[in-house]
Structures are given as C-alpha cells and as structure tokens.
mmCIF file of C-alpha atoms in Angstrom:
data_model
loop_
_atom_site.group_PDB
_atom_site.id
_atom_site.type_symbol
_atom_site.label_atom_id
_atom_site.label_comp_id
_atom_site.label_asym_id
_atom_site.label_seq_id
_atom_site.Cartn_x
_atom_site.Cartn_y
_atom_site.Cartn_z
ATOM 1 C CA UNK R 11 -25.348 43.924 -32.699
ATOM 2 C CA UNK R 12 -24.713 46.150 -29.709
ATOM 3 C CA UNK R 13 -25.513 43.217 -27.381
ATOM 4 C CA UNK R 14 -22.999 41.005 -29.253
ATOM 5 C CA UNK R 15 -20.266 43.584 -28.892
ATOM 6 C CA UNK R 16 -21.233 44.204 -25.289
ATOM 7 C CA UNK R 17 -20.914 40.483 -24.415
ATOM 8 C CA UNK R 18 -17.784 39.783 -26.525
ATOM 9 C CA UNK R 19 -14.527 38.645 -24.966
ATOM 10 C CA UNK R 20 -12.290 41.562 -24.094
ATOM 11 C CA UNK R 21 -8.571 40.732 -24.284
ATOM 12 C CA UNK R 22 -7.911 43.223 -21.464
ATOM 13 C CA UNK R 23 -10.473 41.956 -18.946
ATOM 14 C CA UNK R 24 -11.611 38.515 -20.135
ATOM 15 C CA UNK R 25 -15.161 37.279 -20.419
ATOM 16 C CA UNK R 26 -17.315 34.169 -20.603
ATOM 17 C CA UNK R 27 -18.109 31.744 -23.388
ATOM 18 C CA UNK R 28 -21.427 29.952 -23.238
ATOM 19 C CA UNK R 29 -21.322 27.052 -25.667
ATOM 20 C CA UNK R 30 -18.575 25.433 -27.711
ATOM 21 C CA UNK R 31 -15.228 27.132 -28.229
ATOM 22 C CA UNK R 32 -13.066 26.014 -31.134
ATOM 23 C CA UNK R 33 -9.354 26.872 -31.052
ATOM 24 C CA UNK R 34 -7.331 25.844 -34.099
ATOM 25 C CA UNK R 35 -3.765 26.258 -32.857
ATOM 26 C CA UNK R 36 -3.078 27.028 -29.165
ATOM 27 C CA UNK R 37 -4.427 28.348 -25.876
ATOM 28 C CA UNK R 38 -1.966 30.463 -23.897
ATOM 29 C CA UNK R 39 -2.181 30.553 -20.116
ATOM 30 C CA UNK R 40 -0.501 33.450 -18.370
ATOM 31 C CA UNK R 41 1.864 34.676 -21.053
ATOM 32 C CA UNK R 42 2.344 33.452 -24.612
ATOM 33 C CA UNK R 43 4.932 30.724 -23.872
ATOM 34 C CA UNK R 44 2.821 28.378 -21.688
ATOM 35 C CA UNK R 45 -0.411 26.561 -22.433
ATOM 36 C CA UNK R 46 -1.982 23.977 -24.714
ATOM 37 C CA UNK R 47 -1.033 23.514 -28.371
ATOM 38 C CA UNK R 48 -2.413 21.362 -31.147
ATOM 39 C CA UNK R 49 0.182 18.649 -31.682
ATOM 40 C CA UNK R 50 -1.334 16.715 -34.569
ATOM 41 C CA UNK R 51 -4.717 15.123 -35.140
ATOM 42 C CA UNK R 52 -6.141 13.971 -31.792
ATOM 43 C CA UNK R 53 -3.077 15.058 -29.830
ATOM 44 C CA UNK R 54 -2.681 18.076 -27.537
ATOM 45 C CA UNK R 55 0.663 19.133 -26.057
ATOM 46 C CA UNK R 56 1.390 20.886 -22.765
ATOM 47 C CA UNK R 57 3.996 23.664 -22.902
ATOM 48 C CA UNK R 58 5.717 25.629 -20.122
ATOM 49 C CA UNK R 59 8.205 28.407 -20.962
ATOM 50 C CA UNK R 60 8.240 27.281 -24.614
ATOM 51 C CA UNK R 61 9.280 23.737 -23.626
ATOM 52 C CA UNK R 62 7.038 20.758 -24.312
ATOM 53 C CA UNK R 63 6.406 19.010 -20.981
ATOM 54 C CA UNK R 64 3.798 16.452 -22.020
ATOM 55 C CA UNK R 65 0.914 15.525 -24.294
ATOM 56 C CA UNK R 66 -2.290 13.566 -24.366
ATOM 57 C CA UNK R 67 -4.300 11.710 -26.974
ATOM 58 C CA UNK R 68 -7.155 9.243 -26.957
ATOM 59 C CA UNK R 69 -4.688 6.468 -26.023
ATOM 60 C CA UNK R 70 -2.363 7.943 -23.408
ATOM 61 C CA UNK R 71 -1.142 10.767 -21.230
ATOM 62 C CA UNK R 72 2.610 11.267 -21.620
ATOM 63 C CA UNK R 73 4.652 13.394 -19.223
ATOM 64 C CA UNK R 74 8.282 14.237 -20.019
ATOM 65 C CA UNK R 75 9.530 15.206 -16.544
ATOM 66 C CA UNK R 76 8.813 14.392 -12.924
ATOM 67 C CA UNK R 77 5.196 14.094 -11.815
ATOM 68 C CA UNK R 78 4.124 14.667 -8.223
ATOM 69 C CA UNK R 79 0.854 13.241 -6.965
ATOM 70 C CA UNK R 80 -0.472 14.048 -3.517
ATOM 71 C CA UNK R 81 -3.034 11.281 -3.492
ATOM 72 C CA UNK R 82 -3.756 7.778 -4.681
ATOM 73 C CA UNK R 83 -2.913 6.356 -8.090
ATOM 74 C CA UNK R 84 -5.546 3.866 -9.207
ATOM 75 C CA UNK R 85 -4.880 1.579 -12.135
ATOM 76 C CA UNK R 86 -7.201 -1.038 -13.532
ATOM 77 C CA UNK R 87 -4.305 -3.234 -14.587
ATOM 78 C CA UNK R 88 -0.694 -3.889 -13.652
ATOM 79 C CA UNK R 89 1.613 -0.935 -13.010
ATOM 80 C CA UNK R 90 4.643 -1.080 -15.337
ATOM 81 C CA UNK R 91 7.829 0.820 -14.500
ATOM 82 C CA UNK R 92 10.480 1.001 -17.247
ATOM 83 C CA UNK R 93 13.783 2.838 -17.166
ATOM 84 C CA UNK R 94 17.311 2.227 -18.383
ATOM 85 C CA UNK R 95 16.381 -0.871 -20.381
ATOM 86 C CA UNK R 96 14.841 -2.605 -17.363
ATOM 87 C CA UNK R 97 11.173 -3.139 -16.522
ATOM 88 C CA UNK R 98 9.410 -4.025 -13.297
ATOM 89 C CA UNK R 99 5.702 -4.827 -13.064
ATOM 90 C CA UNK R 100 3.678 -4.329 -9.889
ATOM 91 C CA UNK R 101 0.789 -6.760 -10.218
ATOM 92 C CA UNK R 102 -2.752 -6.494 -8.907
ATOM 93 C CA UNK R 103 -2.168 -9.403 -6.493
ATOM 94 C CA UNK R 104 0.673 -7.490 -4.804
ATOM 95 C CA UNK R 105 3.504 -9.426 -6.424
ATOM 96 C CA UNK R 106 6.317 -7.647 -8.251
ATOM 97 C CA UNK R 107 7.946 -9.047 -11.386
ATOM 98 C CA UNK R 108 11.418 -7.868 -12.361
ATOM 99 C CA UNK R 109 14.788 -8.954 -13.709
ATOM 100 C CA UNK R 110 16.722 -8.262 -10.498
ATOM 101 C CA UNK R 111 15.261 -11.391 -8.865
ATOM 102 C CA UNK R 112 14.794 -13.408 -12.066
ATOM 103 C CA UNK R 113 11.012 -13.208 -12.271
ATOM 104 C CA UNK R 114 8.397 -12.851 -9.561
ATOM 105 C CA UNK R 115 9.550 -11.518 -6.187
ATOM 106 C CA UNK R 116 7.373 -14.058 -4.338
ATOM 107 C CA UNK R 117 9.139 -16.945 -6.126
ATOM 108 C CA UNK R 118 12.564 -15.504 -5.325
ATOM 109 C CA UNK R 119 11.635 -15.083 -1.651
ATOM 110 C CA UNK R 120 10.248 -18.630 -1.416
ATOM 111 C CA UNK R 121 13.336 -20.093 -3.108
ATOM 112 C CA UNK R 122 15.843 -18.020 -1.133
ATOM 113 C CA UNK R 123 14.630 -17.735 2.445
ATOM 114 C CA UNK R 124 13.419 -20.131 5.102
ATOM 115 C CA UNK R 125 9.707 -20.134 5.775
ATOM 116 C CA UNK R 126 9.814 -22.342 8.879
ATOM 117 C CA UNK R 127 12.005 -24.636 10.977
ATOM 118 C CA UNK R 128 11.196 -27.842 12.839
ATOM 119 C CA UNK R 129 12.764 -30.640 14.830
ATOM 120 C CA UNK R 130 12.496 -34.155 13.442
ATOM 121 C CA UNK R 131 11.804 -37.345 15.394
ATOM 122 C CA UNK R 132 13.714 -37.919 18.625
ATOM 123 C CA UNK R 133 16.549 -40.412 19.001
ATOM 124 C CA UNK R 134 17.703 -41.453 22.452
ATOM 125 C CA UNK R 135 20.803 -43.428 23.397
ATOM 126 C CA UNK R 136 22.415 -44.516 26.636
ATOM 127 C CA UNK R 137 25.739 -42.799 27.262
ATOM 128 C CA UNK R 138 26.750 -44.336 30.623
ATOM 129 C CA UNK R 139 28.060 -47.747 29.727
ATOM 130 C CA UNK R 140 26.527 -47.244 26.245
ATOM 131 C CA UNK R 141 27.572 -46.138 22.751
ATOM 132 C CA UNK R 142 26.959 -42.377 23.182
ATOM 133 C CA UNK R 143 26.456 -40.074 20.235
ATOM 134 C CA UNK R 144 29.015 -38.590 17.873
ATOM 135 C CA UNK R 145 28.639 -35.133 16.314
ATOM 136 C CA UNK R 146 26.700 -35.610 13.072
ATOM 137 C CA UNK R 147 25.337 -33.152 10.535
ATOM 138 C CA UNK R 148 21.757 -31.941 11.036
ATOM 139 C CA UNK R 149 21.384 -33.198 14.638
ATOM 140 C CA UNK R 150 21.024 -31.055 17.742
ATOM 141 C CA UNK R 151 21.009 -32.234 21.353
ATOM 142 C CA UNK R 152 17.557 -31.669 22.847
ATOM 143 C CA UNK R 153 17.825 -33.531 26.143
ATOM 144 C CA UNK R 154 20.333 -35.000 28.598
ATOM 145 C CA UNK R 155 19.085 -36.747 31.733
ATOM 146 C CA UNK R 156 19.841 -39.047 34.618
ATOM 147 C CA UNK R 157 17.393 -41.912 34.521
ATOM 148 C CA UNK R 158 18.259 -43.662 37.800
ATOM 149 C CA UNK R 159 19.030 -40.861 40.264
ATOM 150 C CA UNK R 160 22.747 -41.535 40.732
ATOM 151 C CA UNK R 161 25.478 -38.946 40.050
ATOM 152 C CA UNK R 162 25.903 -39.712 36.348
ATOM 153 C CA UNK R 163 24.052 -38.786 33.178
ATOM 154 C CA UNK R 164 22.504 -41.856 31.602
ATOM 155 C CA UNK R 165 20.793 -40.764 28.387
ATOM 156 C CA UNK R 166 21.070 -38.142 25.666
ATOM 157 C CA UNK R 167 18.361 -37.195 23.194
ATOM 158 C CA UNK R 168 18.806 -35.602 19.806
ATOM 159 C CA UNK R 169 16.671 -34.513 16.866
ATOM 160 C CA UNK R 170 17.300 -33.527 13.258
ATOM 161 C CA UNK R 171 16.951 -29.770 12.669
ATOM 162 C CA UNK R 172 15.139 -29.001 9.413
ATOM 163 C CA UNK R 173 14.279 -25.833 7.497
ATOM 164 C CA UNK R 174 11.483 -25.215 5.001
ATOM 165 C CA UNK R 175 12.565 -23.555 1.754
ATOM 166 C CA UNK R 176 10.001 -23.291 -1.068
ATOM 167 C CA UNK R 177 7.765 -25.905 0.563
ATOM 168 C CA UNK R 178 10.559 -28.488 0.932
ATOM 169 C CA UNK R 179 11.884 -29.665 4.305
ATOM 170 C CA UNK R 180 15.696 -29.739 4.162
ATOM 171 C CA UNK R 181 18.075 -30.944 6.868
ATOM 172 C CA UNK R 182 20.218 -28.122 8.240
ATOM 173 C CA UNK R 183 23.907 -28.748 7.575
ATOM 174 C CA UNK R 184 26.941 -27.493 9.460
ATOM 175 C CA UNK R 185 30.366 -26.430 8.278
#
C-alpha cells in the first residue's frame, strides 16, 4: 500500500503511468481550457482556450481553422479542395479538375493554346512577266529570288502557316 501511494500520480509534480490509462471525459493540457475532450462515441475533440478547433474519429481528421504544415503532404488518392460552393481536384497524374476551366486543366490547355506551328507545302510563282501573288489568308512569303542574274526579282515563294490546337492543324487567319 505504501508503494502504491509512493508511485501514485501527484497533481503538483506529475508522474508516470505504466499500462493503460482510461479517461472518461477530458484531458487538460496546460490549464483547464485546452486539451482533448470526449465528443461522442469514437470521436475526440481538440480544444484551445475553450474553443473547439478540430476533432478526429475512425473516419477523418477535421480541423476548423488554418493548418500549417512544414513538410510534405502525402495522399493515397486525389486531393480535393472545396470552398465557397466550388471544388477542385488535384489528381494523382498531375492534372487538376475544376469548374473554372470547365473540367480538366489539361483539356482546357489543349483546346485553348497552340502546341506547335508549321509551314505547309511551298508554292512558287514567277512575278517578272508572270501572275505574281496576291495577299491571301494563311500564306506567308518565305522566299524571293532572282533566277537569271539580271537586276529584277523573278520568283516568289510562299507557304501556308498552320497552328496545332488540340491535335488539329489549323490554317492561321489574318484580320
């Protein structure tokens, strides 16, 4: 009996518990307004200054305010961000799905921006004593040369300028 009293927890200086400890209501840390409280069957709440700041159960960890993490967050699924009635999902393949771009970000980028440009086949016409070339949509001049060495340009070359959007080659238009 003396050994039990000697090894008991002292509320002034603390002590050690070897084995299970069962607490039926709450564990206070520091003063009596911060700590862990029973929050229903299988649910424990975190309190700070008598304000509930979060809870955990067998299904989730819920935090009511900001959370700062000075390290890596690892998920074994997609990362879902919801706020203000909107939801964005960061997927394991690096794509992001959200309403601001109407679905997957990769699809919006492919449908909106050029992925490549190219010049089409070359057309060449004689301009000295020939028909020449009028300004036409999609064509750019790629060459002008003198074929016989005199003082006049003889030929002009042009090609269609095309852009690749979402895997489709489209002729570039002008205004």
